[in-house]
Short mmCIF file of C-alpha atoms and ligand atoms in Angstrom, two decimals:
data_model
loop_
_atom_site.label_atom_id
_atom_site.label_comp_id
_atom_site.label_asym_id
_atom_site.label_seq_id
_atom_site.Cartn_x
_atom_site.Cartn_y
_atom_site.Cartn_z
CA UNK A 1163 54.47 -10.98 31.74
CA UNK A 1164 53.35 -14.17 30.03
CA UNK A 1165 55.41 -17.29 30.38
CA UNK A 1166 53.25 -19.94 28.90
CA UNK A 1167 54.46 -22.04 26.03
CA UNK A 1168 55.31 -25.56 25.30
CA UNK A 1169 56.38 -27.56 22.32
CA UNK A 1170 54.50 -30.61 23.56
CA UNK A 1171 52.76 -31.63 26.69
CA UNK A 1172 55.23 -32.56 29.43
CA UNK A 1173 56.94 -35.90 28.85
CA UNK A 1174 55.21 -37.19 32.00
CA UNK A 1175 51.76 -36.73 30.44
CA UNK A 1176 52.44 -39.55 27.95
CA UNK A 1177 52.20 -42.15 30.74
CA UNK A 1178 49.74 -40.12 32.81
CA UNK A 1179 47.51 -37.97 30.57
CA UNK A 1180 45.49 -35.31 32.36
CA UNK A 1181 41.76 -36.01 32.45
CA UNK A 1182 39.78 -33.64 30.27
CA UNK A 1183 36.15 -34.56 30.94
CA UNK A 1184 35.24 -32.58 34.02
CA UNK A 1185 31.72 -31.24 33.64
CA UNK A 1186 28.37 -31.19 35.38
CA UNK A 1187 27.20 -29.48 38.52
CA UNK A 1188 29.39 -29.05 41.56
CA UNK A 1189 27.92 -29.88 44.96
CA UNK A 1190 26.13 -26.93 46.57
CA UNK A 1191 27.86 -27.44 49.90
CA UNK A 1192 31.02 -29.01 51.26
CA UNK A 1193 32.95 -29.03 54.53
CA UNK A 1194 36.25 -28.05 52.91
CA UNK A 1195 36.86 -26.52 49.49
CA UNK A 1196 40.46 -26.76 48.27
CA UNK A 1197 41.71 -24.47 45.49
CA UNK A 1198 44.28 -26.29 43.32
CA UNK A 1199 44.55 -30.00 42.50
CA UNK A 1200 48.34 -30.39 42.67
CA UNK A 1201 50.34 -32.24 45.33
CA UNK A 1202 49.42 -29.75 48.09
CA UNK A 1203 45.68 -29.79 47.43
CA UNK A 1204 45.37 -33.54 46.85
CA UNK A 1205 47.41 -34.54 49.88
CA UNK A 1206 45.30 -32.21 52.03
CA UNK A 1207 42.14 -33.69 50.50
CA UNK A 1208 43.25 -37.29 51.06
CA UNK A 1209 43.97 -36.70 54.72
CA UNK A 1210 40.77 -34.73 55.37
CA UNK A 1211 38.64 -37.33 53.61
CA UNK A 1212 40.25 -40.04 55.75
CA UNK A 1213 39.45 -37.92 58.81
CA UNK A 1214 35.81 -38.03 57.78
CA UNK A 1215 35.43 -34.59 56.17
CA UNK A 1216 33.42 -33.87 53.07
CA UNK A 1217 35.99 -32.42 50.63
CA UNK A 1218 35.81 -30.74 47.21
CA UNK A 1219 39.01 -29.91 45.31
CA UNK A 1220 38.64 -27.56 42.35
CA UNK A 1221 41.25 -26.68 39.75
CA UNK A 1222 41.14 -23.84 37.22
CA UNK A 1223 42.28 -26.27 34.49
CA UNK A 1224 42.64 -30.06 34.47
CA UNK A 1225 43.62 -31.54 37.85
CA UNK A 1226 47.43 -31.69 37.69
CA UNK A 1227 47.75 -28.87 35.20
CA UNK A 1228 50.26 -27.06 37.46
CA UNK A 1229 53.84 -27.81 38.50
CA UNK A 1230 52.94 -31.15 40.07
CA UNK A 1231 52.96 -32.95 36.70
CA UNK A 1232 55.66 -30.74 35.16
CA UNK A 1233 58.55 -31.11 37.56
CA UNK A 1234 61.78 -33.10 37.36
CA UNK A 1235 60.58 -35.86 39.69
CA UNK A 1236 63.51 -35.37 42.05
CA UNK A 1237 62.49 -36.01 45.60
CA UNK A 1238 64.66 -34.43 48.27
CA UNK A 1239 64.37 -32.57 51.49
CA UNK A 1240 63.54 -29.26 50.03
CA UNK A 1241 64.53 -26.06 51.84
CA UNK A 1242 66.46 -23.49 49.83
CA UNK A 1243 67.80 -21.69 52.90
CA UNK A 1244 70.25 -23.14 55.37
CA UNK A 1245 70.36 -23.01 59.15
CA UNK A 1246 72.35 -19.72 59.29
CA UNK A 1247 69.82 -17.76 57.27
CA UNK A 1248 66.86 -19.19 59.16
CA UNK A 1249 68.36 -18.75 62.61
CA UNK A 1250 68.97 -15.04 61.91
CA UNK A 1251 65.29 -14.65 61.19
CA UNK A 1252 63.60 -17.03 63.59
CA UNK A 1253 66.19 -17.87 66.26
CA UNK A 1254 68.30 -21.02 66.54
CA UNK A 1255 65.69 -23.28 68.10
CA UNK A 1256 62.95 -22.48 65.58
CA UNK A 1257 65.46 -22.69 62.71
CA UNK A 1258 66.56 -26.14 63.85
CA UNK A 1259 62.94 -27.31 63.98
CA UNK A 1260 62.22 -25.89 60.50
CA UNK A 1261 65.37 -27.54 59.11
CA UNK A 1262 64.20 -30.90 60.45
CA UNK A 1263 60.98 -30.50 58.48
CA UNK A 1264 63.12 -31.20 55.38
CA UNK A 1265 63.90 -34.85 56.21
CA UNK A 1266 60.42 -35.19 57.74
CA UNK A 1267 58.82 -34.19 54.42
CA UNK A 1268 60.99 -36.66 52.51
CA UNK A 1269 60.10 -39.51 54.89
CA UNK A 1270 56.44 -38.48 54.68
CA UNK A 1271 56.19 -38.63 50.89
CA UNK A 1272 58.09 -41.90 50.58
CA UNK A 1273 55.77 -43.42 53.18
CA UNK A 1274 52.69 -41.94 51.44
CA UNK A 1275 53.67 -43.47 48.08
CA UNK A 1276 54.38 -46.87 49.62
CA UNK A 1277 51.35 -46.90 51.93
CA UNK A 1278 48.94 -45.95 49.12
CA UNK A 1279 50.61 -48.40 46.73
CA UNK A 1280 51.20 -45.68 44.13
CA UNK A 1281 53.22 -47.02 41.22
CA UNK A 1282 55.34 -44.07 40.16
CA UNK A 1283 58.83 -45.49 39.58
CA UNK A 1284 59.92 -44.41 43.05
CA UNK A 1285 63.59 -45.24 43.43
CA UNK A 1286 66.22 -44.39 46.01
CA UNK A 1287 68.72 -43.14 43.42
CA UNK A 1288 70.46 -40.56 45.58
CA UNK A 1289 71.22 -37.07 44.30
CA UNK A 1290 74.60 -35.75 43.17
CA UNK A 1291 75.08 -32.03 43.77
CA UNK A 1292 77.95 -31.16 41.45
CA UNK A 1293 80.41 -28.35 42.25
CA UNK A 1294 80.82 -26.11 39.22
CA UNK A 1295 84.16 -24.68 40.41
CA UNK A 1296 86.89 -25.48 42.97
CA UNK A 1297 85.55 -22.61 45.09
CA UNK A 1298 82.07 -24.14 45.07
CA UNK A 1299 83.52 -27.51 46.05
CA UNK A 1300 85.22 -25.97 49.11
CA UNK A 1301 81.89 -24.33 50.05
CA UNK A 1302 80.01 -27.63 49.68
CA UNK A 1303 82.55 -29.41 51.89
CA UNK A 1304 82.02 -26.78 54.58
CA UNK A 1305 78.21 -27.08 54.23
CA UNK A 1306 78.43 -30.83 54.79
CA UNK A 1307 80.13 -30.29 58.15
CA UNK A 1308 78.20 -27.25 59.34
CA UNK A 1309 74.76 -27.55 57.74
CA UNK A 1310 73.98 -31.11 56.67
CA UNK A 1311 75.63 -33.54 59.08
CA UNK A 1312 74.37 -31.74 62.22
CA UNK A 1313 70.84 -32.36 60.91
CA UNK A 1314 71.44 -36.02 60.29
CA UNK A 1315 71.54 -35.67 56.49
CA UNK A 1316 73.05 -38.78 55.02
CA UNK A 1317 75.58 -37.36 52.56
CA UNK A 1318 79.08 -38.02 51.29
CA UNK A 1319 81.71 -35.79 49.73
CA UNK A 1320 82.85 -37.02 46.31
CA UNK A 1321 86.28 -35.72 45.24
CA UNK A 1322 86.97 -34.71 41.65
CA UNK A 1323 89.12 -37.83 41.16
CA UNK A 1324 86.13 -40.09 42.02
CA UNK A 1325 83.54 -38.03 40.20
CA UNK A 1326 83.70 -40.28 37.15
CA UNK A 1327 81.73 -42.94 39.04
CA UNK A 1328 78.82 -40.50 39.15
CA UNK A 1329 79.03 -38.50 35.96
CA UNK A 1330 81.15 -38.44 32.80
CA UNK A 1331 82.15 -34.78 32.48
CA UNK A 1332 85.14 -32.53 33.13
CA UNK A 1333 82.87 -29.58 33.84
CA UNK A 1334 82.61 -30.22 37.58
CA UNK A 1335 85.06 -30.40 40.48
CA UNK A 1336 83.50 -33.07 42.68
CA UNK A 1337 80.36 -32.65 44.75
CA UNK A 1338 78.09 -34.08 47.42
CA UNK A 1339 76.08 -37.26 47.18
CA UNK A 1340 72.82 -37.21 49.13
CA UNK A 1341 72.18 -40.89 49.57
CA UNK A 1342 68.60 -40.66 50.88
CA UNK A 1343 67.15 -38.74 47.94
CA UNK A 1344 64.74 -40.37 45.52
CA UNK A 1345 63.50 -40.21 41.95
CA UNK A 1346 59.93 -40.71 40.81
CA UNK A 1347 57.60 -40.19 37.85
CA UNK A 1348 55.63 -37.11 38.92
CA UNK A 1349 52.77 -37.71 36.47
CA UNK A 1350 52.15 -41.18 37.88
CA UNK A 1351 52.52 -39.93 41.46
CA UNK A 1352 49.91 -37.25 40.79
CA UNK A 1353 47.60 -39.76 39.12
CA UNK A 1354 47.93 -42.14 42.09
CA UNK A 1355 47.37 -39.38 44.63
CA UNK A 1356 44.29 -38.21 42.73
CA UNK A 1357 42.89 -41.76 42.75
CA UNK A 1358 43.69 -42.19 46.46
CA UNK A 1359 41.94 -38.91 47.36
CA UNK A 1360 38.88 -39.92 45.34
CA UNK A 1361 38.82 -43.43 46.79
CA UNK A 1362 38.89 -41.88 50.25
CA UNK A 1363 35.76 -39.91 49.29
CA UNK A 1364 37.09 -36.52 48.13
CA UNK A 1365 35.61 -34.98 45.01
CA UNK A 1366 38.13 -33.47 42.56
CA UNK A 1367 36.87 -31.29 39.70
CA UNK A 1368 38.68 -29.50 36.86
CA UNK A 1369 37.77 -26.38 34.87
CA UNK A 1370 36.26 -24.83 37.97
CA UNK A 1371 38.45 -21.78 38.65
CA UNK A 1372 37.63 -19.97 41.85
CA UNK A 1373 36.92 -16.37 40.92
CA UNK A 1374 35.73 -14.79 44.18
CA UNK A 1375 34.74 -15.66 47.69
CA UNK A 1376 33.25 -14.01 50.76
CA UNK A 1377 32.01 -15.04 54.16
CA UNK A 1378 28.68 -13.35 54.97
CA UNK A 1379 28.10 -15.69 57.93
CA UNK A 1380 29.85 -18.77 59.29
CA UNK A 1381 30.31 -20.31 55.85
CA UNK A 1382 32.23 -19.21 52.78
CA UNK A 1383 30.37 -18.51 49.52
CA UNK A 1384 32.83 -19.49 46.80
CA UNK A 1385 32.23 -18.52 43.17
CA UNK A 1386 33.70 -20.93 40.67
CA UNK A 1387 33.59 -21.15 36.88
CA UNK A 1388 31.12 -24.02 37.38
CA UNK A 1389 28.82 -22.30 39.85
CA UNK A 1390 28.78 -21.31 43.53
CA UNK A 1391 29.70 -23.60 46.43
CA UNK A 1392 29.18 -23.06 50.15
CA UNK A 1393 32.10 -24.26 52.30
CA UNK A 1394 32.92 -24.16 55.99
CA UNK A 1395 36.68 -24.04 55.31
CA UNK A 1396 38.73 -22.97 52.28
CA UNK A 1397 42.31 -24.05 51.50
CA UNK A 1398 44.41 -22.15 48.97
CA UNK A 1399 46.89 -24.47 47.22
CA UNK A 1400 47.73 -22.67 43.95
CA UNK A 1401 51.49 -22.05 44.56
CA UNK A 1402 53.13 -20.59 41.40
CA UNK A 1403 49.75 -20.41 39.63
CA UNK A 1404 48.54 -17.87 42.18
CA UNK A 1405 45.28 -16.15 41.38
CA UNK A 1406 43.97 -13.05 43.11
CA UNK A 1407 40.41 -13.68 44.23
CA UNK A 1408 40.73 -12.62 47.86
CA UNK A 1409 42.20 -9.55 49.53
CA UNK A 1410 42.78 -11.60 52.66
CA UNK A 1411 45.38 -13.69 50.81
CA UNK A 1412 47.34 -10.66 49.58
CA UNK A 1413 50.18 -10.96 52.15
CA UNK A 1414 50.72 -14.56 50.99
CA UNK A 1415 50.45 -13.66 47.28
CA UNK A 1416 52.91 -10.78 47.77
CA UNK A 1417 55.37 -13.13 49.46
CA UNK A 1418 55.56 -15.41 46.38
CA UNK A 1419 57.64 -14.64 43.31
CA UNK A 1420 56.35 -16.86 40.48
CA UNK A 1421 59.15 -17.97 38.19
CA UNK A 1422 59.23 -20.23 35.15
CA UNK A 1423 61.28 -23.40 35.17
CA UNK A 1424 61.89 -25.29 31.93
CA UNK A 1425 62.65 -28.88 30.99
CA UNK A 1426 63.73 -30.43 27.71
CA UNK A 1427 63.73 -34.13 26.88
CA UNK A 1428 66.16 -35.71 24.42
CA UNK A 1429 65.30 -38.24 21.80
CA UNK A 1430 65.74 -41.89 22.80
CA UNK A 1431 69.49 -42.32 23.36
CA UNK A 1432 69.45 -45.88 24.64
CA UNK A 1433 70.22 -47.01 28.15
CA UNK A 1434 73.90 -47.70 27.44
CA UNK A 1435 74.58 -44.19 26.23
CA UNK A 1436 72.64 -42.58 29.08
CA UNK A 1437 74.38 -44.81 31.61
CA UNK A 1438 77.78 -43.96 30.12
CA UNK A 1439 77.10 -40.27 30.73
CA UNK A 1440 75.51 -40.78 34.16
CA UNK A 1441 77.14 -43.95 35.53
CA UNK A 1442 75.82 -43.21 39.02
CA UNK A 1443 72.22 -43.23 37.75
CA UNK A 1444 71.48 -40.39 40.20
CA UNK A 1445 69.42 -37.26 40.13
CA UNK A 1446 71.84 -34.42 39.27
CA UNK A 1447 71.92 -30.75 40.23
CA UNK A 1448 74.81 -28.31 39.89
CA UNK A 1449 75.93 -25.19 41.71
CA UNK A 1450 75.96 -22.74 38.80
CA UNK A 1451 73.97 -19.58 39.59
CA UNK A 1452 71.46 -20.51 36.95
CA UNK A 1453 71.66 -24.14 37.95
CA UNK A 1454 70.77 -27.19 35.90
CA UNK A 1455 68.93 -30.23 37.23
CA UNK A 1456 68.81 -33.39 35.15
CA UNK A 1457 68.25 -37.10 35.21
CA UNK A 1458 67.72 -40.19 33.15
CA UNK A 1459 64.06 -40.78 32.27
CA UNK A 1460 62.60 -43.57 34.46
CA UNK A 1461 63.12 -46.09 31.63
CA UNK A 1462 66.76 -44.96 31.38
CA UNK A 1463 66.46 -44.24 27.63
CA UNK A 1464 66.52 -40.42 27.57
CA UNK A 1465 67.88 -37.46 29.43
CA UNK A 1466 65.51 -34.92 30.91
CA UNK A 1467 67.26 -31.61 31.48
CA UNK A 1468 65.81 -28.79 33.52
CA UNK A 1469 66.86 -25.30 34.37
CA UNK A 1470 65.84 -21.74 34.68
CA UNK A 1471 66.52 -20.78 31.08
CA UNK A 1472 65.79 -17.18 32.01
CA UNK A 1473 64.22 -15.03 34.68
CA UNK A 1474 62.59 -13.03 31.89
CA UNK A 1475 60.02 -14.19 29.32
CA UNK A 1476 61.60 -16.08 26.42
CA UNK A 1477 60.27 -17.51 23.18
CA UNK A 1478 59.93 -21.28 23.09
CA UNK A 1479 62.83 -21.81 20.67
CA UNK A 1480 65.10 -19.53 22.69
CA UNK A 1481 64.42 -21.36 25.95
CA UNK A 1482 64.90 -24.78 24.34
CA UNK A 1483 68.15 -23.61 22.73
CA UNK A 1484 69.44 -22.24 26.01
CA UNK A 1485 68.73 -25.44 27.86
CA UNK A 1486 70.35 -27.44 25.10
CA UNK A 1487 73.47 -25.28 25.53
CA UNK A 1488 73.33 -25.79 29.30
CA UNK A 1489 73.28 -29.53 28.55
CA UNK A 1490 76.06 -29.58 25.93
CA UNK A 1491 78.21 -27.42 28.24
CA UNK A 1492 78.25 -30.47 30.53
CA UNK A 1493 77.96 -33.26 27.92
CA UNK A 1494 79.52 -31.96 24.65
CA UNK A 1495 78.88 -35.35 22.99
CA UNK A 1496 75.13 -34.50 22.94
CA UNK A 1497 75.68 -31.64 20.47
CA UNK A 1498 73.73 -33.39 17.69
CA UNK A 1499 71.06 -34.90 19.89
CA UNK A 1500 67.46 -34.12 18.96
CA UNK A 1501 65.27 -32.46 21.56
CA UNK A 1502 61.90 -34.19 21.32
CA UNK A 1503 59.97 -32.41 24.01
CA UNK A 1504 60.09 -29.21 26.02
CA UNK A 1505 57.79 -27.70 28.55
CA UNK A 1506 57.57 -25.15 31.30
CA UNK A 1507 55.84 -24.71 34.64
CA UNK A 1508 55.65 -22.16 37.41
CA UNK A 1509 57.43 -22.34 40.71
CA UNK A 1510 57.09 -19.80 43.54
CA UNK A 1511 60.02 -18.36 45.48
CA UNK A 1512 59.82 -16.81 48.93
CA UNK A 1513 62.29 -14.30 50.34
CA UNK A 1514 63.40 -16.50 53.22
CA UNK A 1515 63.87 -19.54 50.95
CA UNK A 1516 61.38 -21.79 52.74
CA UNK A 1517 57.75 -22.73 52.15
CA UNK A 1518 54.97 -21.25 54.28
CA UNK A 1519 51.68 -22.59 55.54
CA UNK A 1520 49.06 -21.05 57.79
CA UNK A 1521 45.83 -19.07 57.80
CA UNK A 1522 44.97 -15.53 56.65
CA UNK A 1523 41.54 -13.98 57.14
CA UNK A 1524 40.17 -17.46 57.83
CA UNK A 1525 41.60 -18.97 54.60
CA UNK A 1526 44.18 -21.74 54.94
CA UNK A 1527 47.17 -21.65 52.61
CA UNK A 1528 50.38 -23.56 51.84
CA UNK A 1529 52.99 -22.86 49.17
CA UNK A 1530 56.25 -21.11 48.27
CA UNK A 1531 58.26 -24.29 47.74
CA UNK A 1532 61.08 -22.46 45.90
CA UNK A 1533 61.21 -25.13 43.17
CA UNK A 1534 61.57 -27.98 45.62
CA UNK A 1535 58.08 -29.19 46.42
CA UNK A 1536 57.70 -32.84 45.45
CA UNK A 1537 58.08 -33.77 49.13
CA UNK A 1538 57.27 -30.51 50.90
CA UNK A 1539 54.00 -29.82 49.02
CA UNK A 1540 52.29 -33.12 49.99
CA UNK A 1541 53.71 -32.73 53.49
CA UNK A 1542 52.35 -29.21 54.04
CA UNK A 1543 49.01 -30.21 52.47
CA UNK A 1544 48.83 -32.94 55.10
CA UNK A 1545 49.79 -30.46 57.86
CA UNK A 1546 46.98 -28.09 56.85
CA UNK A 1547 44.56 -31.02 57.00
CA UNK A 1548 45.70 -31.70 60.58
CA UNK A 1549 45.10 -28.06 61.47
CA UNK A 1550 41.61 -28.04 59.99
CA UNK A 1551 40.75 -31.24 61.80
CA UNK A 1552 42.36 -29.90 65.00
CA UNK A 1553 44.25 -33.12 65.64
CA UNK A 1554 47.19 -33.49 68.01
CA UNK A 1555 49.55 -33.06 65.04
CA UNK A 1556 48.19 -29.58 64.29
CA UNK A 1557 51.25 -27.70 65.61
CA UNK A 1558 53.98 -27.12 63.04
CA UNK A 1559 57.47 -25.57 63.16
CA UNK A 1560 56.32 -23.41 60.23
CA UNK A 1561 53.83 -21.68 62.55
CA UNK A 1562 56.49 -19.19 63.70
CA UNK A 1563 57.54 -18.10 60.20
CA UNK A 1564 56.65 -14.71 58.76
CA UNK A 1565 55.56 -13.80 55.24
CA UNK A 1566 57.89 -11.24 53.63
CA UNK A 1567 56.77 -9.24 50.60
CA UNK A 1568 58.67 -9.06 47.35
CA UNK A 1569 58.81 -5.67 45.60
CA UNK A 1570 55.71 -4.98 43.47
CA UNK A 1571 55.31 -7.15 40.38
CA UNK A 1572 55.78 -4.26 37.98
CA UNK A 1573 59.37 -3.83 39.22
CA UNK A 1574 60.10 -7.49 38.52
CA UNK A 1575 61.46 -7.18 34.95
CA UNK A 1576 64.09 -4.66 36.06
CA UNK A 1577 64.93 -6.65 39.18
CA UNK A 1578 65.10 -9.93 37.27
CA UNK A 1579 67.46 -8.44 34.67
CA UNK A 1580 69.73 -7.21 37.47
CA UNK A 1581 69.69 -10.68 39.10
CA UNK A 1582 70.60 -12.33 35.78
CA UNK A 1583 73.58 -9.99 35.35
CA UNK A 1584 74.65 -10.66 38.94
CA UNK A 1585 74.49 -14.43 38.30
CA UNK A 1586 76.73 -14.13 35.25
CA UNK A 1587 79.24 -12.04 37.17
CA UNK A 1588 79.20 -14.42 40.17
CA UNK A 1589 79.89 -17.52 38.04
CA UNK A 1590 82.85 -15.75 36.39
CA UNK A 1591 84.13 -14.54 39.74
CA UNK A 1592 83.86 -18.05 41.23
CA UNK A 1593 85.77 -19.62 38.32
CA UNK A 1594 82.88 -21.83 37.10
CA UNK A 1595 84.41 -24.29 34.61
CA UNK A 1596 81.39 -24.39 32.26
CA UNK A 1597 79.62 -21.03 32.64
CA UNK A 1598 76.01 -20.94 31.49
CA UNK A 1599 75.80 -19.71 27.91
CA UNK A 1600 73.13 -16.97 27.93
CA UNK A 1601 73.00 -16.20 24.20
C1 LIG B 160 59.66 -27.38 35.58
C2 LIG B 160 59.61 -27.66 37.06
C3 LIG B 160 60.52 -28.57 37.62
C4 LIG B 160 60.45 -28.88 39.00
N1 LIG B 160 61.27 -29.87 39.48
C5 LIG B 160 61.16 -30.24 40.78
C6 LIG B 160 61.91 -31.35 41.27
O1 LIG B 160 62.59 -32.06 40.53
N2 LIG B 160 61.83 -31.62 42.61
C7 LIG B 160 61.04 -30.89 43.46
O2 LIG B 160 61.01 -31.17 44.67
N3 LIG B 160 60.24 -29.89 42.99
C8 LIG B 160 60.27 -29.55 41.68
N4 LIG B 160 59.46 -28.56 41.19
C9 LIG B 160 58.51 -27.89 42.12
C10 LIG B 160 57.26 -28.73 42.40
O3 LIG B 160 56.74 -29.26 41.21
C11 LIG B 160 56.19 -27.82 43.06
O4 LIG B 160 56.74 -27.22 44.22
C12 LIG B 160 54.93 -28.57 43.48
O5 LIG B 160 54.44 -29.36 42.42
C13 LIG B 160 53.85 -27.57 43.93
O6 LIG B 160 52.63 -28.26 44.07
P1 LIG B 160 51.28 -27.48 44.34
O7 LIG B 160 50.21 -28.47 44.48
O8 LIG B 160 51.48 -26.56 45.51
O9 LIG B 160 51.07 -26.53 43.09
P2 LIG B 160 50.72 -26.90 41.56
O10 LIG B 160 51.00 -28.30 41.23
O11 LIG B 160 51.39 -25.84 40.74
O12 LIG B 160 49.15 -26.74 41.51
C14 LIG B 160 48.50 -25.51 41.64
C15 LIG B 160 47.17 -25.63 40.92
O13 LIG B 160 46.35 -24.51 41.31
C16 LIG B 160 45.48 -24.27 40.23
N5 LIG B 160 44.86 -22.94 40.38
C17 LIG B 160 45.46 -21.73 40.30
N6 LIG B 160 44.53 -20.75 40.48
C18 LIG B 160 43.34 -21.36 40.68
C19 LIG B 160 42.00 -20.90 40.90
N7 LIG B 160 41.70 -19.61 40.96
N8 LIG B 160 41.00 -21.82 41.03
C20 LIG B 160 41.29 -23.15 40.99
N9 LIG B 160 42.53 -23.63 40.77
C21 LIG B 160 43.55 -22.75 40.61
C22 LIG B 160 46.39 -24.40 39.01
O14 LIG B 160 45.63 -24.65 37.82
C23 LIG B 160 47.28 -25.56 39.41
O15 LIG B 160 46.85 -26.79 38.85
C24 LIG B 160 59.50 -28.22 39.84
C25 LIG B 160 58.60 -27.31 39.27
C26 LIG B 160 58.64 -27.04 37.90
C27 LIG B 160 57.66 -26.06 37.32
#
C-alpha cells in the first residue's frame, strides 16, 4: 500500500523549511546512534548529549520529514486507552501509573519548550472535545467522573446550550473542555529541538537511512546510506515510518499499525471570520468514529482541518475532498472556501492504545503514539535517554507493558475496509448529528 502524496509541503514548512543540505562523511564511531530525527529521536539526543554522550541522529530523509512536522500541533496528554482497558491488561496499579504518564508527558514538553526557549507559538488554548451525538455527550460526562477527574485532569463539561462560546455549529451536543491542553507550531518546535540537540553537541544528519545492522562484538555495526557507523547503543525512533532492517525489532514493528492522517489548510479567511466560527480559540476534536481535529492557524487567519480521510489508500483529490466535506459538515458556511494546502503523514497505532518504549535484542525503541505524540514522543525519547545513561530516572511505568501483534500486513486492506464499515454503522447507531460523508 502506498500512502504518499501531497499537494504542497505541510503548511508548517513555510515558517520552518526542512534543511536539504546534508552531505559529507558520517563519523566512524559514536556512543549512541539514533534512527529517526523526529520528536522522539531529537529529545533522546538532547538529553544524552547533556549527559555527556557522543550522539549521532540519522534520518532516512530530511530531519523532520516524518510526522513531527506534519501534525496538528495540538498538545495534550496522549493516551488513546482509558483506565478500564489498561487495568484489564496490566492490573489497576500499573494502569494508574501509566495513566499518570499522560499529564507527566504534557508537563514535560511544556517545560522543555520553555526551558530551551523554543519559539513555537506555544499557547495554553485548551482543547474542546465535541460530542457528535446526545449519546456521545452522556458517555463523555461519565468519562469525566470515572476516567479524567480521578487522574487530576483539569476538565469541564460544556452543555449544548453553552457550546456557542466555544464553537459556532449545530452539529455537536456539548462536550468537554480540557483546560490544560496547549497549541503549538510543530515545525518551529521541531526546528528549535533540532537546534537545541545540536547546541548540546549531538550530530543530526539527513539522507542517511539505516539499511542494516549487526553486533559482531560489543558494538553495533550500522549500515547507512552514507556509510557505516560503529555505535555502542542504537535507538529506534521511526514510529509510523517504520523500516525493517533488524529481525530483533520485529515484535515492535508487528505491534504498530501505520495509518495515514491528513490535514487541509484553508485560504486566508481573516481572524474575524475564524474567530466567529471558533469563538473559544481552542484546539478542537470530535467524537465521530472517523474523528476530525481542527484549529485556527497560529496567526488566527486560517483553519487547519485534520482527519483520517480513509483507512485505505486514496488519491490526493479524493482525500482533500473528503476532508473538505468533513469540514463543511460542521461549518456549512465554508462551502466555497478554497483549500490552499493539503498534506499527509504517518501515525502508528498499537492494539492497547498506548505508546511503548523499551529494548529488544539490545536495540532501544519508543513509538506507537496512536496519533497523539506531540507530548508523549519527546517524553519517551527522554525516558530512553535516562535508561541508556542508567540514571535514577531510568524506571518507567511503561516497563510493564507488552507488545501485541496486529494481524499480518497483507490482511490489512480487508480489515481496514471492515473497520470503515463498522465506523459508519456505529455513527448511525449513535445518532451522530453530522455523520462523516464518505463519498
Ligand atoms: C497528520 C498528522 C497529524 C497529527 N496531529 C497530532 C496532534 O495534533 N497532536 C499530537 O499529539 N500528535 C499528532 N500527531 C502524531 C505526532 O505527530 C507523532 O506521534 C510524533 O510526531 C511522532 O514522532 P516520532 O519522532 O516518533 O516520529 P516521526 O516524526 O514520524 O519521525 C520518524 C522519522 O524516522 C525516519 N526513518 C524511518 N526509517 C528510517 C531509517 N531506516 N533510517 C533513518 N531514519 C528513518 C523517518 O524519515 C522520520 O523522519 C499527528 C500525526 C500526523 C501524521
